[in-house]
PDB file of C-alpha atoms in Angstrom:
ATOM      1  CA  UNK A   1     -67.937 -38.006 121.698  1.00 46.00           C
ATOM      2  CA  UNK A   2     -69.997 -36.208 119.216  1.00 46.00           C
ATOM      3  CA  UNK A   3     -68.066 -34.142 116.662  1.00 44.00           C
ATOM      4  CA  UNK A   4     -70.964 -32.228 115.190  1.00 44.00           C
ATOM      5  CA  UNK A   5     -70.164 -28.577 115.078  1.00 44.00           C
ATOM      6  CA  UNK A   6     -66.554 -29.304 115.863  1.00 41.00           C
ATOM      7  CA  UNK A   7     -63.876 -27.220 114.120  1.00 45.00           C
ATOM      8  CA  UNK A   8     -60.434 -28.572 114.115  1.00 43.00           C
ATOM      9  CA  UNK A   9     -57.918 -26.569 115.968  1.00 41.00           C
ATOM     10  CA  UNK A  10     -54.947 -25.307 113.830  1.00 43.00           C
ATOM     11  CA  UNK A  11     -51.625 -25.243 115.363  1.00 40.00           C
ATOM     12  CA  UNK A  12     -50.420 -21.776 116.090  1.00 41.00           C
ATOM     13  CA  UNK A  13     -48.663 -20.265 113.001  1.00 43.00           C
ATOM     14  CA  UNK A  14     -49.586 -23.102 110.606  1.00 42.00           C
ATOM     15  CA  UNK A  15     -50.647 -21.819 107.171  1.00 44.00           C
ATOM     16  CA  UNK A  16     -53.921 -22.575 105.563  1.00 46.00           C
ATOM     17  CA  UNK A  17     -52.590 -24.834 102.851  1.00 42.00           C
ATOM     18  CA  UNK A  18     -55.771 -25.190 100.910  1.00 43.00           C
ATOM     19  CA  UNK A  19     -56.392 -21.501 100.618  1.00 41.00           C
ATOM     20  CA  UNK A  20     -52.802 -20.759  99.582  1.00 44.00           C
ATOM     21  CA  UNK A  21     -52.837 -23.328  96.796  1.00 44.00           C
ATOM     22  CA  UNK A  22     -55.959 -21.864  95.293  1.00 45.00           C
ATOM     23  CA  UNK A  23     -54.627 -18.333  95.394  1.00 48.00           C
ATOM     24  CA  UNK A  24     -51.239 -19.436  93.945  1.00 49.00           C
ATOM     25  CA  UNK A  25     -52.898 -21.131  90.958  1.00 51.00           C
ATOM     26  CA  UNK A  26     -54.926 -18.095  90.114  1.00 56.00           C
ATOM     27  CA  UNK A  27     -51.883 -15.842  90.383  1.00 57.00           C
ATOM     28  CA  UNK A  28     -49.781 -18.073  88.047  1.00 55.00           C
ATOM     29  CA  UNK A  29     -52.516 -18.096  85.454  1.00 53.00           C
ATOM     30  CA  UNK A  30     -52.833 -14.335  85.695  1.00 57.00           C
ATOM     31  CA  UNK A  31     -49.074 -13.846  85.288  1.00 57.00           C
ATOM     32  CA  UNK A  32     -48.940 -16.208  82.298  1.00 55.00           C
ATOM     33  CA  UNK A  33     -51.831 -14.466  80.621  1.00 57.00           C
ATOM     34  CA  UNK A  34     -50.241 -11.098  81.286  1.00 62.00           C
ATOM     35  CA  UNK A  35     -46.927 -12.225  79.873  1.00 59.00           C
ATOM     36  CA  UNK A  36     -48.555 -13.485  76.697  1.00 55.00           C
ATOM     37  CA  UNK A  37     -50.569 -10.338  76.335  1.00 60.00           C
ATOM     38  CA  UNK A  38     -47.408  -8.265  76.893  1.00 60.00           C
ATOM     39  CA  UNK A  39     -45.501 -10.285  74.303  1.00 57.00           C
ATOM     40  CA  UNK A  40     -48.259  -9.687  71.798  1.00 54.00           C
ATOM     41  CA  UNK A  41     -48.167  -5.968  72.521  1.00 53.00           C
ATOM     42  CA  UNK A  42     -44.373  -5.871  72.269  1.00 52.00           C
ATOM     43  CA  UNK A  43     -44.403  -7.807  68.983  1.00 52.00           C
ATOM     44  CA  UNK A  44     -47.101  -5.544  67.637  1.00 56.00           C
ATOM     45  CA  UNK A  45     -44.981  -2.513  68.480  1.00 55.00           C
ATOM     46  CA  UNK A  46     -41.572  -3.874  67.441  1.00 53.00           C
ATOM     47  CA  UNK A  47     -42.479  -5.629  64.190  1.00 56.00           C
ATOM     48  CA  UNK A  48     -43.215  -2.408  62.249  1.00 55.00           C
ATOM     49  CA  UNK A  49     -40.001  -0.914  63.595  1.00 54.00           C
ATOM     50  CA  UNK A  50     -38.031  -3.979  62.479  1.00 48.00           C
ATOM     51  CA  UNK A  51     -39.745  -3.924  59.091  1.00 52.00           C
ATOM     52  CA  UNK A  52     -39.020  -0.264  58.486  1.00 50.00           C
ATOM     53  CA  UNK A  53     -35.443  -0.689  59.728  1.00 58.00           C
ATOM     54  CA  UNK A  54     -34.843  -3.578  57.307  1.00 55.00           C
ATOM     55  CA  UNK A  55     -36.494  -1.646  54.473  1.00 61.00           C
ATOM     56  CA  UNK A  56     -34.288   1.371  55.174  1.00 67.00           C
ATOM     57  CA  UNK A  57     -31.195  -0.866  55.283  1.00 59.00           C
ATOM     58  CA  UNK A  58     -32.156  -2.460  51.945  1.00 66.00           C
ATOM     59  CA  UNK A  59     -32.672   0.984  50.415  1.00 68.00           C
ATOM     60  CA  UNK A  60     -29.218   2.043  51.572  1.00 65.00           C
ATOM     61  CA  UNK A  61     -27.681  -1.139  50.127  1.00 58.00           C
ATOM     62  CA  UNK A  62     -29.479  -0.520  46.813  1.00 67.00           C
ATOM     63  CA  UNK A  63     -28.246   3.078  46.786  1.00 67.00           C
ATOM     64  CA  UNK A  64     -24.658   2.002  47.413  1.00 63.00           C
ATOM     65  CA  UNK A  65     -24.955  -0.572  44.619  1.00 63.00           C
ATOM     66  CA  UNK A  66     -26.359   2.052  42.236  1.00 64.00           C
ATOM     67  CA  UNK A  67     -23.553   4.458  43.177  1.00 66.00           C
ATOM     68  CA  UNK A  68     -20.973   1.732  42.443  1.00 62.00           C
ATOM     69  CA  UNK A  69     -22.520   1.043  39.051  1.00 54.00           C
ATOM     70  CA  UNK A  70     -22.612   4.748  38.215  1.00 65.00           C
ATOM     71  CA  UNK A  71     -18.958   5.143  39.202  1.00 64.00           C
ATOM     72  CA  UNK A  72     -17.991   2.135  37.096  1.00 58.00           C
ATOM     73  CA  UNK A  73     -19.880   3.565  34.122  1.00 56.00           C
ATOM     74  CA  UNK A  74     -18.236   6.946  34.630  1.00 60.00           C
ATOM     75  CA  UNK A  75     -14.796   5.330  34.775  1.00 56.00           C
ATOM     76  CA  UNK A  76     -15.568   3.437  31.568  1.00 56.00           C
ATOM     77  CA  UNK A  77     -16.803   6.660  29.936  1.00 53.00           C
ATOM     78  CA  UNK A  78     -13.703   8.525  31.075  1.00 56.00           C
ATOM     79  CA  UNK A  79     -11.424   5.769  29.829  1.00 50.00           C
ATOM     80  CA  UNK A  80     -13.198   5.757  26.468  1.00 46.00           C
ATOM     81  CA  UNK A  81     -12.008   9.313  25.762  1.00 43.00           C
ATOM     82  CA  UNK A  82      -8.408   8.561  26.641  1.00 42.00           C
ATOM     83  CA  UNK A  83      -6.317   7.297  23.735  1.00 40.00           C
ATOM     84  CA  UNK A  84      -2.878   5.777  24.100  1.00 41.00           C
ATOM     85  CA  UNK A  85      -0.818   5.891  20.900  1.00 43.00           C
ATOM     86  CA  UNK A  86       1.722   3.235  19.964  1.00 41.00           C
ATOM     87  CA  UNK A  87       4.540   5.339  21.403  1.00 41.00           C
ATOM     88  CA  UNK A  88       3.014   5.006  24.863  1.00 43.00           C
ATOM     89  CA  UNK A  89       1.920   8.652  25.023  1.00 41.00           C
ATOM     90  CA  UNK A  90      -1.592   9.402  26.416  1.00 39.00           C
ATOM     91  CA  UNK A  91      -3.826  12.129  25.060  1.00 39.00           C
ATOM     92  CA  UNK A  92      -7.162  13.149  26.619  1.00 39.00           C
ATOM     93  CA  UNK A  93      -9.723  14.523  24.236  1.00 37.00           C
ATOM     94  CA  UNK A  94     -10.992  17.850  25.487  1.00 42.00           C
ATOM     95  CA  UNK A  95     -12.677  20.887  24.046  1.00 40.00           C
ATOM     96  CA  UNK A  96     -10.607  23.699  22.583  1.00 40.00           C
ATOM     97  CA  UNK A  97     -10.508  25.622  25.860  1.00 43.00           C
ATOM     98  CA  UNK A  98      -9.223  22.613  27.773  1.00 45.00           C
ATOM     99  CA  UNK A  99     -12.498  21.564  29.430  1.00 47.00           C
ATOM    100  CA  UNK A 100     -13.727  17.998  29.491  1.00 47.00           C
ATOM    101  CA  UNK A 101     -16.735  16.429  27.857  1.00 49.00           C
ATOM    102  CA  UNK A 102     -18.984  17.826  30.618  1.00 49.00           C
ATOM    103  CA  UNK A 103     -18.451  21.261  29.107  1.00 48.00           C
ATOM    104  CA  UNK A 104     -19.242  19.876  25.656  1.00 51.00           C
ATOM    105  CA  UNK A 105     -22.414  18.314  27.026  1.00 50.00           C
ATOM    106  CA  UNK A 106     -23.533  21.622  28.540  1.00 49.00           C
ATOM    107  CA  UNK A 107     -22.728  23.508  25.363  1.00 50.00           C
ATOM    108  CA  UNK A 108     -24.738  21.005  23.364  1.00 51.00           C
ATOM    109  CA  UNK A 109     -27.689  21.565  25.702  1.00 54.00           C
ATOM    110  CA  UNK A 110     -28.079  17.869  26.403  1.00 53.00           C
ATOM    111  CA  UNK A 111     -27.610  15.598  29.343  1.00 55.00           C
ATOM    112  CA  UNK A 112     -26.549  12.420  27.543  1.00 57.00           C
ATOM    113  CA  UNK A 113     -22.961  11.199  27.128  1.00 62.00           C
ATOM    114  CA  UNK A 114     -20.781  12.828  24.502  1.00 64.00           C
ATOM    115  CA  UNK A 115     -19.494  10.511  21.785  1.00 70.00           C
ATOM    116  CA  UNK A 116     -15.678  10.179  22.126  1.00 74.00           C
ATOM    117  CA  UNK A 117     -13.600  11.872  19.480  1.00 75.00           C
ATOM    118  CA  UNK A 118     -11.619   9.567  17.163  1.00 71.00           C
ATOM    119  CA  UNK A 119      -8.005   9.064  18.221  1.00 65.00           C
ATOM    120  CA  UNK A 120      -5.356  11.069  16.405  1.00 63.00           C
ATOM    121  CA  UNK A 121      -3.469   9.412  13.597  1.00 57.00           C
ATOM    122  CA  UNK A 122      -0.577   7.514  15.178  1.00 57.00           C
ATOM    123  CA  UNK A 123       2.910   8.881  14.591  1.00 68.00           C
ATOM    124  CA  UNK A 124       4.541   5.460  14.404  1.00 83.00           C
ATOM    125  CA  UNK A 125       4.430   3.403  11.244  1.00 91.00           C
ATOM    126  CA  UNK A 126       6.335   1.639   8.484  1.00 94.00           C
ATOM    127  CA  UNK A 127       9.649   2.944   7.123  1.00 96.00           C
ATOM    128  CA  UNK A 128      11.112   2.067   3.730  1.00 97.00           C
ATOM    129  CA  UNK A 129      13.609   3.451   1.211  1.00 98.00           C
ATOM    130  CA  UNK A 130      12.353   4.691  -2.115  1.00 98.00           C
ATOM    131  CA  UNK A 131      15.275   3.983  -4.409  1.00 98.00           C
ATOM    132  CA  UNK A 132      15.637   6.260  -7.424  1.00 97.00           C
ATOM    133  CA  UNK A 133      13.471   9.122  -6.088  1.00 97.00           C
ATOM    134  CA  UNK A 134      14.562  12.206  -4.179  1.00 96.00           C
ATOM    135  CA  UNK A 135      11.276  12.475  -2.239  1.00 96.00           C
ATOM    136  CA  UNK A 136       8.383  10.327  -1.091  1.00 96.00           C
ATOM    137  CA  UNK A 137       4.810  10.610  -2.343  1.00 93.00           C
ATOM    138  CA  UNK A 138       2.692  13.538  -1.179  1.00 89.00           C
ATOM    139  CA  UNK A 139       0.788  11.580   1.489  1.00 89.00           C
ATOM    140  CA  UNK A 140       3.930  10.050   2.998  1.00 93.00           C
ATOM    141  CA  UNK A 141       6.438  11.724   5.306  1.00 95.00           C
ATOM    142  CA  UNK A 142       9.938  12.128   3.852  1.00 96.00           C
ATOM    143  CA  UNK A 143      12.346  11.545   6.728  1.00 96.00           C
ATOM    144  CA  UNK A 144      15.264  12.631   4.591  1.00 97.00           C
ATOM    145  CA  UNK A 145      16.441  12.666   0.989  1.00 97.00           C
ATOM    146  CA  UNK A 146      19.852  11.585  -0.134  1.00 97.00           C
ATOM    147  CA  UNK A 147      22.044   9.766  -2.578  1.00 97.00           C
ATOM    148  CA  UNK A 148      22.608   6.069  -3.017  1.00 97.00           C
ATOM    149  CA  UNK A 149      25.934   4.572  -1.985  1.00 97.00           C
ATOM    150  CA  UNK A 150      27.676   1.248  -1.513  1.00 97.00           C
ATOM    151  CA  UNK A 151      30.928  -0.644  -1.820  1.00 95.00           C
ATOM    152  CA  UNK A 152      32.953  -0.478  -5.040  1.00 96.00           C
ATOM    153  CA  UNK A 153      31.926  -3.009  -7.665  1.00 95.00           C
ATOM    154  CA  UNK A 154      35.489  -4.370  -7.974  1.00 95.00           C
ATOM    155  CA  UNK A 155      36.193  -4.854  -4.261  1.00 95.00           C
ATOM    156  CA  UNK A 156      35.910  -8.227  -2.591  1.00 93.00           C
ATOM    157  CA  UNK A 157      35.165  -6.766   0.844  1.00 93.00           C
ATOM    158  CA  UNK A 158      33.099  -3.920   2.166  1.00 91.00           C
ATOM    159  CA  UNK A 159      29.370  -3.786   2.696  1.00 91.00           C
ATOM    160  CA  UNK A 160      27.060  -5.954   0.673  1.00 92.00           C
ATOM    161  CA  UNK A 161      24.025  -3.659   0.831  1.00 95.00           C
ATOM    162  CA  UNK A 162      23.176  -0.263  -0.643  1.00 97.00           C
ATOM    163  CA  UNK A 163      22.799   2.760   1.625  1.00 97.00           C
ATOM    164  CA  UNK A 164      20.739   5.945   1.353  1.00 98.00           C
ATOM    165  CA  UNK A 165      23.182   8.669   2.435  1.00 98.00           C
ATOM    166  CA  UNK A 166      21.754  12.072   3.451  1.00 97.00           C
ATOM    167  CA  UNK A 167      22.967  15.211   1.695  1.00 95.00           C
ATOM    168  CA  UNK A 168      21.985  17.667   4.456  1.00 94.00           C
ATOM    169  CA  UNK A 169      23.226  17.992   8.040  1.00 95.00           C
ATOM    170  CA  UNK A 170      26.106  15.559   7.583  1.00 96.00           C
ATOM    171  CA  UNK A 171      27.999  15.272  10.879  1.00 97.00           C
ATOM    172  CA  UNK A 172      31.626  14.174  11.432  1.00 96.00           C
ATOM    173  CA  UNK A 173      33.082  13.099  14.754  1.00 96.00           C
ATOM    174  CA  UNK A 174      36.874  13.273  15.212  1.00 94.00           C
ATOM    175  CA  UNK A 175      37.690  12.771  11.516  1.00 94.00           C
ATOM    176  CA  UNK A 176      41.216  12.135  10.268  1.00 93.00           C
ATOM    177  CA  UNK A 177      42.415  12.988   6.776  1.00 94.00           C
ATOM    178  CA  UNK A 178      43.606  10.155   4.593  1.00 93.00           C
ATOM    179  CA  UNK A 179      42.680   6.494   4.440  1.00 93.00           C
ATOM    180  CA  UNK A 180      43.564   4.541   7.559  1.00 93.00           C
ATOM    181  CA  UNK A 181      40.720   2.027   7.961  1.00 93.00           C
ATOM    182  CA  UNK A 182      40.344   0.471   4.497  1.00 93.00           C
ATOM    183  CA  UNK A 183      36.560   0.273   4.219  1.00 95.00           C
ATOM    184  CA  UNK A 184      34.985   2.651   1.708  1.00 96.00           C
ATOM    185  CA  UNK A 185      31.662   4.098   0.626  1.00 97.00           C
ATOM    186  CA  UNK A 186      31.102   5.012  -3.045  1.00 96.00           C
ATOM    187  CA  UNK A 187      28.258   6.621  -4.870  1.00 96.00           C
ATOM    188  CA  UNK A 188      26.008   4.483  -7.076  1.00 97.00           C
ATOM    189  CA  UNK A 189      25.272   4.840 -10.787  1.00 96.00           C
ATOM    190  CA  UNK A 190      22.621   3.515 -13.108  1.00 97.00           C
ATOM    191  CA  UNK A 191      24.049   0.983 -15.553  1.00 96.00           C
ATOM    192  CA  UNK A 192      21.108   0.666 -17.911  1.00 93.00           C
ATOM    193  CA  UNK A 193      20.117   2.353 -21.135  1.00 92.00           C
ATOM    194  CA  UNK A 194      16.855   3.941 -22.303  1.00 92.00           C
ATOM    195  CA  UNK A 195      13.604   2.116 -22.918  1.00 92.00           C
ATOM    196  CA  UNK A 196      12.813   0.739 -19.481  1.00 94.00           C
ATOM    197  CA  UNK A 197      12.462   3.610 -17.042  1.00 96.00           C
ATOM    198  CA  UNK A 198       9.976   6.407 -17.561  1.00 95.00           C
ATOM    199  CA  UNK A 199      11.584   9.796 -18.317  1.00 95.00           C
ATOM    200  CA  UNK A 200       8.776  11.714 -16.565  1.00 95.00           C
ATOM    201  CA  UNK A 201      10.983  12.646 -13.612  1.00 95.00           C
ATOM    202  CA  UNK A 202      14.269  12.997 -15.483  1.00 95.00           C
ATOM    203  CA  UNK A 203      15.703  16.389 -16.512  1.00 92.00           C
ATOM    204  CA  UNK A 204      14.271  17.811 -19.711  1.00 91.00           C
ATOM    205  CA  UNK A 205      15.598  16.147 -22.830  1.00 90.00           C
ATOM    206  CA  UNK A 206      17.196  13.203 -21.006  1.00 93.00           C
ATOM    207  CA  UNK A 207      15.848   9.705 -21.534  1.00 93.00           C
ATOM    208  CA  UNK A 208      18.960   7.616 -20.842  1.00 95.00           C
ATOM    209  CA  UNK A 209      19.779   7.235 -17.138  1.00 96.00           C
ATOM    210  CA  UNK A 210      23.132   5.473 -17.755  1.00 96.00           C
ATOM    211  CA  UNK A 211      25.988   6.688 -15.507  1.00 96.00           C
ATOM    212  CA  UNK A 212      23.804   9.174 -13.611  1.00 97.00           C
ATOM    213  CA  UNK A 213      23.991   9.023  -9.821  1.00 97.00           C
ATOM    214  CA  UNK A 214      20.983   7.488  -8.076  1.00 97.00           C
ATOM    215  CA  UNK A 215      18.946   9.558  -5.597  1.00 97.00           C
ATOM    216  CA  UNK A 216      16.937   8.028  -2.759  1.00 98.00           C
ATOM    217  CA  UNK A 217      14.558   9.004   0.021  1.00 98.00           C
ATOM    218  CA  UNK A 218      13.607   7.420   3.333  1.00 98.00           C
ATOM    219  CA  UNK A 219       9.828   7.370   3.789  1.00 97.00           C
ATOM    220  CA  UNK A 220       7.637   7.030   6.859  1.00 96.00           C
ATOM    221  CA  UNK A 221       3.998   5.921   6.583  1.00 95.00           C
ATOM    222  CA  UNK A 222       2.068   6.660   9.835  1.00 92.00           C
ATOM    223  CA  UNK A 223      -0.490   4.084  10.849  1.00 91.00           C
ATOM    224  CA  UNK A 224       1.078   1.213   8.902  1.00 91.00           C
ATOM    225  CA  UNK A 225       3.478  -1.094  10.647  1.00 92.00           C
ATOM    226  CA  UNK A 226       4.741  -3.530   8.023  1.00 96.00           C
ATOM    227  CA  UNK A 227       6.444  -3.154   4.678  1.00 96.00           C
ATOM    228  CA  UNK A 228       7.515  -5.663   2.075  1.00 97.00           C
ATOM    229  CA  UNK A 229       9.235  -5.624  -1.312  1.00 98.00           C
ATOM    230  CA  UNK A 230       7.737  -8.192  -3.666  1.00 98.00           C
ATOM    231  CA  UNK A 231       9.785  -9.096  -6.758  1.00 98.00           C
ATOM    232  CA  UNK A 232       8.137  -9.963 -10.076  1.00 98.00           C
ATOM    233  CA  UNK A 233       4.976  -8.032  -9.223  1.00 97.00           C
ATOM    234  CA  UNK A 234       3.707  -4.472  -9.700  1.00 97.00           C
ATOM    235  CA  UNK A 235       0.639  -4.609  -7.449  1.00 97.00           C
ATOM    236  CA  UNK A 236       0.108  -5.422  -3.779  1.00 98.00           C
ATOM    237  CA  UNK A 237      -1.947  -8.161  -2.118  1.00 97.00           C
ATOM    238  CA  UNK A 238      -5.458  -7.332  -0.988  1.00 96.00           C
ATOM    239  CA  UNK A 239      -5.432  -5.193   2.146  1.00 96.00           C
ATOM    240  CA  UNK A 240      -1.965  -3.767   1.445  1.00 97.00           C
ATOM    241  CA  UNK A 241      -1.158  -0.307   0.094  1.00 96.00           C
ATOM    242  CA  UNK A 242       1.150   0.209  -2.859  1.00 97.00           C
ATOM    243  CA  UNK A 243       3.963   2.682  -2.203  1.00 97.00           C
ATOM    244  CA  UNK A 244       5.697   2.410  -5.558  1.00 98.00           C
ATOM    245  CA  UNK A 245       6.696  -0.097  -8.220  1.00 98.00           C
ATOM    246  CA  UNK A 246       9.640  -0.428 -10.565  1.00 98.00           C
ATOM    247  CA  UNK A 247      12.457  -2.747 -11.555  1.00 98.00           C
ATOM    248  CA  UNK A 248      14.540  -5.148  -9.513  1.00 98.00           C
ATOM    249  CA  UNK A 249      18.218  -4.098  -9.617  1.00 98.00           C
ATOM    250  CA  UNK A 250      21.536  -5.215  -8.130  1.00 97.00           C
ATOM    251  CA  UNK A 251      25.237  -5.554  -8.989  1.00 96.00           C
ATOM    252  CA  UNK A 252      26.759  -7.173 -12.073  1.00 96.00           C
ATOM    253  CA  UNK A 253      26.939 -10.945 -11.808  1.00 95.00           C
ATOM    254  CA  UNK A 254      30.727 -11.252 -12.303  1.00 95.00           C
ATOM    255  CA  UNK A 255      31.789  -8.284 -10.212  1.00 95.00           C
ATOM    256  CA  UNK A 256      33.662  -8.967  -7.018  1.00 94.00           C
ATOM    257  CA  UNK A 257      31.192  -7.113  -4.802  1.00 91.00           C
ATOM    258  CA  UNK A 258      27.792  -8.684  -4.222  1.00 92.00           C
ATOM    259  CA  UNK A 259      24.885  -6.371  -3.424  1.00 94.00           C
ATOM    260  CA  UNK A 260      21.327  -6.740  -2.218  1.00 96.00           C
ATOM    261  CA  UNK A 261      18.429  -6.850  -4.633  1.00 97.00           C
ATOM    262  CA  UNK A 262      16.486  -3.583  -4.387  1.00 98.00           C
ATOM    263  CA  UNK A 263      13.386  -2.132  -6.014  1.00 98.00           C
ATOM    264  CA  UNK A 264      14.169   1.030  -8.027  1.00 98.00           C
ATOM    265  CA  UNK A 265      11.291   3.364  -8.912  1.00 98.00           C
ATOM    266  CA  UNK A 266      10.023   2.962 -12.479  1.00 97.00           C
ATOM    267  CA  UNK A 267      10.002   6.746 -12.943  1.00 96.00           C
ATOM    268  CA  UNK A 268      13.315   7.695 -11.295  1.00 96.00           C
ATOM    269  CA  UNK A 269      15.032  10.990 -10.675  1.00 96.00           C
ATOM    270  CA  UNK A 270      18.608  11.603 -11.766  1.00 96.00           C
ATOM    271  CA  UNK A 271      21.120  13.616  -9.775  1.00 94.00           C
ATOM    272  CA  UNK A 272      21.720  16.684 -11.981  1.00 91.00           C
ATOM    273  CA  UNK A 273      25.242  17.071 -13.356  1.00 90.00           C
ATOM    274  CA  UNK A 274      26.323  13.564 -12.372  1.00 94.00           C
ATOM    275  CA  UNK A 275      26.527  11.903 -15.794  1.00 91.00           C
ATOM    276  CA  UNK A 276      30.313  11.378 -15.616  1.00 91.00           C
ATOM    277  CA  UNK A 277      31.256   7.711 -15.534  1.00 92.00           C
ATOM    278  CA  UNK A 278      32.812   7.477 -12.063  1.00 92.00           C
ATOM    279  CA  UNK A 279      31.739   3.907 -11.370  1.00 93.00           C
ATOM    280  CA  UNK A 280      31.671   2.992  -7.670  1.00 95.00           C
ATOM    281  CA  UNK A 281      28.580   1.053  -6.618  1.00 95.00           C
ATOM    282  CA  UNK A 282      26.713   0.088  -9.787  1.00 96.00           C
ATOM    283  CA  UNK A 283      23.101  -0.813 -10.501  1.00 96.00           C
ATOM    284  CA  UNK A 284      21.999  -3.281 -13.169  1.00 97.00           C
ATOM    285  CA  UNK A 285      18.594  -4.603 -14.136  1.00 98.00           C
ATOM    286  CA  UNK A 286      18.017  -8.156 -12.906  1.00 98.00           C
ATOM    287  CA  UNK A 287      17.022 -10.777 -15.489  1.00 97.00           C
ATOM    288  CA  UNK A 288      15.358 -14.129 -14.932  1.00 97.00           C
ATOM    289  CA  UNK A 289      17.427 -17.270 -15.527  1.00 96.00           C
ATOM    290  CA  UNK A 290      15.189 -20.199 -16.281  1.00 94.00           C
ATOM    291  CA  UNK A 291      16.210 -23.739 -15.578  1.00 92.00           C
ATOM    292  CA  UNK A 292      16.983 -22.889 -11.994  1.00 94.00           C
ATOM    293  CA  UNK A 293      13.822 -20.714 -11.980  1.00 95.00           C
ATOM    294  CA  UNK A 294      10.657 -22.475 -13.195  1.00 94.00           C
ATOM    295  CA  UNK A 295      10.090 -21.886 -16.875  1.00 90.00           C
ATOM    296  CA  UNK A 296       6.432 -20.945 -16.914  1.00 88.00           C
ATOM    297  CA  UNK A 297       5.697 -17.909 -14.830  1.00 94.00           C
ATOM    298  CA  UNK A 298       9.271 -16.740 -15.551  1.00 96.00           C
ATOM    299  CA  UNK A 299      10.763 -16.140 -18.981  1.00 96.00           C
ATOM    300  CA  UNK A 300      14.443 -16.536 -19.630  1.00 95.00           C
ATOM    301  CA  UNK A 301      16.166 -13.140 -19.962  1.00 96.00           C
ATOM    302  CA  UNK A 302      13.134 -10.997 -19.002  1.00 97.00           C
ATOM    303  CA  UNK A 303      13.783  -8.043 -16.673  1.00 97.00           C
ATOM    304  CA  UNK A 304      12.150  -8.534 -13.284  1.00 98.00           C
ATOM    305  CA  UNK A 305       9.732  -5.979 -11.894  1.00 98.00           C
ATOM    306  CA  UNK A 306       9.012  -5.221  -8.211  1.00 98.00           C
ATOM    307  CA  UNK A 307       6.626  -3.425  -5.888  1.00 98.00           C
ATOM    308  CA  UNK A 308       6.882  -2.041  -2.339  1.00 98.00           C
ATOM    309  CA  UNK A 309       3.781  -2.473  -0.151  1.00 98.00           C
ATOM    310  CA  UNK A 310       2.808  -1.357   3.352  1.00 97.00           C
ATOM    311  CA  UNK A 311       0.089  -2.292   5.827  1.00 95.00           C
TER     312      UNK A 311
END
């Protein structure tokens, strides 16, 4: 049978497979191309937004960092104008009307930081006794003036050091008349003749301090925190300040009561009207004894000098 001009008969409802495959391929390519084109458009739109968002975030981070640095600098500047003295008290330097350095900056017409004021001179410092003088030097605070005392030269017991006893505002607490406790305080007297001490601070016409009572003063030097008495010298080491110099003195070598070695001012005061020989605690010049001391810098029988230094 001839098949020329014959068209195959499709079963009822059967799809045209060939046609469908061609249309499906074109549709897939179109969708893929559209998706890529859409992605390009989306990226083109979103990338500037992302860039500007990141740039804004970086700017905010930089601003926060700058703010932190400025706050740290302000705290350092504020702490620079706060001084804590050695007593633990804090003082903030302000202008006379109580305003801070901002007010000073405005008054000065400038915008820069104000240089901190120097801290006040500290109230704490070195304390020493100036033996033989009724007051301290003019640039040193006199805590109190008094009279020198100690145990009796003939007693075996009692205190072994000299004391500076105040003459003003003496306070008693439940005192009892009489002697019940058998420990005593006596006044002190010079036991040396003329020729050693300067008479500049003695009463007019008096050059011999023998038997006069010995004054004293307790001195406070703000800003210095150490003091030392150096025997056999009249000047201080480098970096130390000289408070006064004089002679080394103590008790008599054969007396029952031993006393400390102290430095007595070379130009002493005398307690007026006290020349009566009452004894008590006595003061003698100290002499070098060579053999036990090296014979070279020291000379046998020479009176030892001394100096009091602070730093």
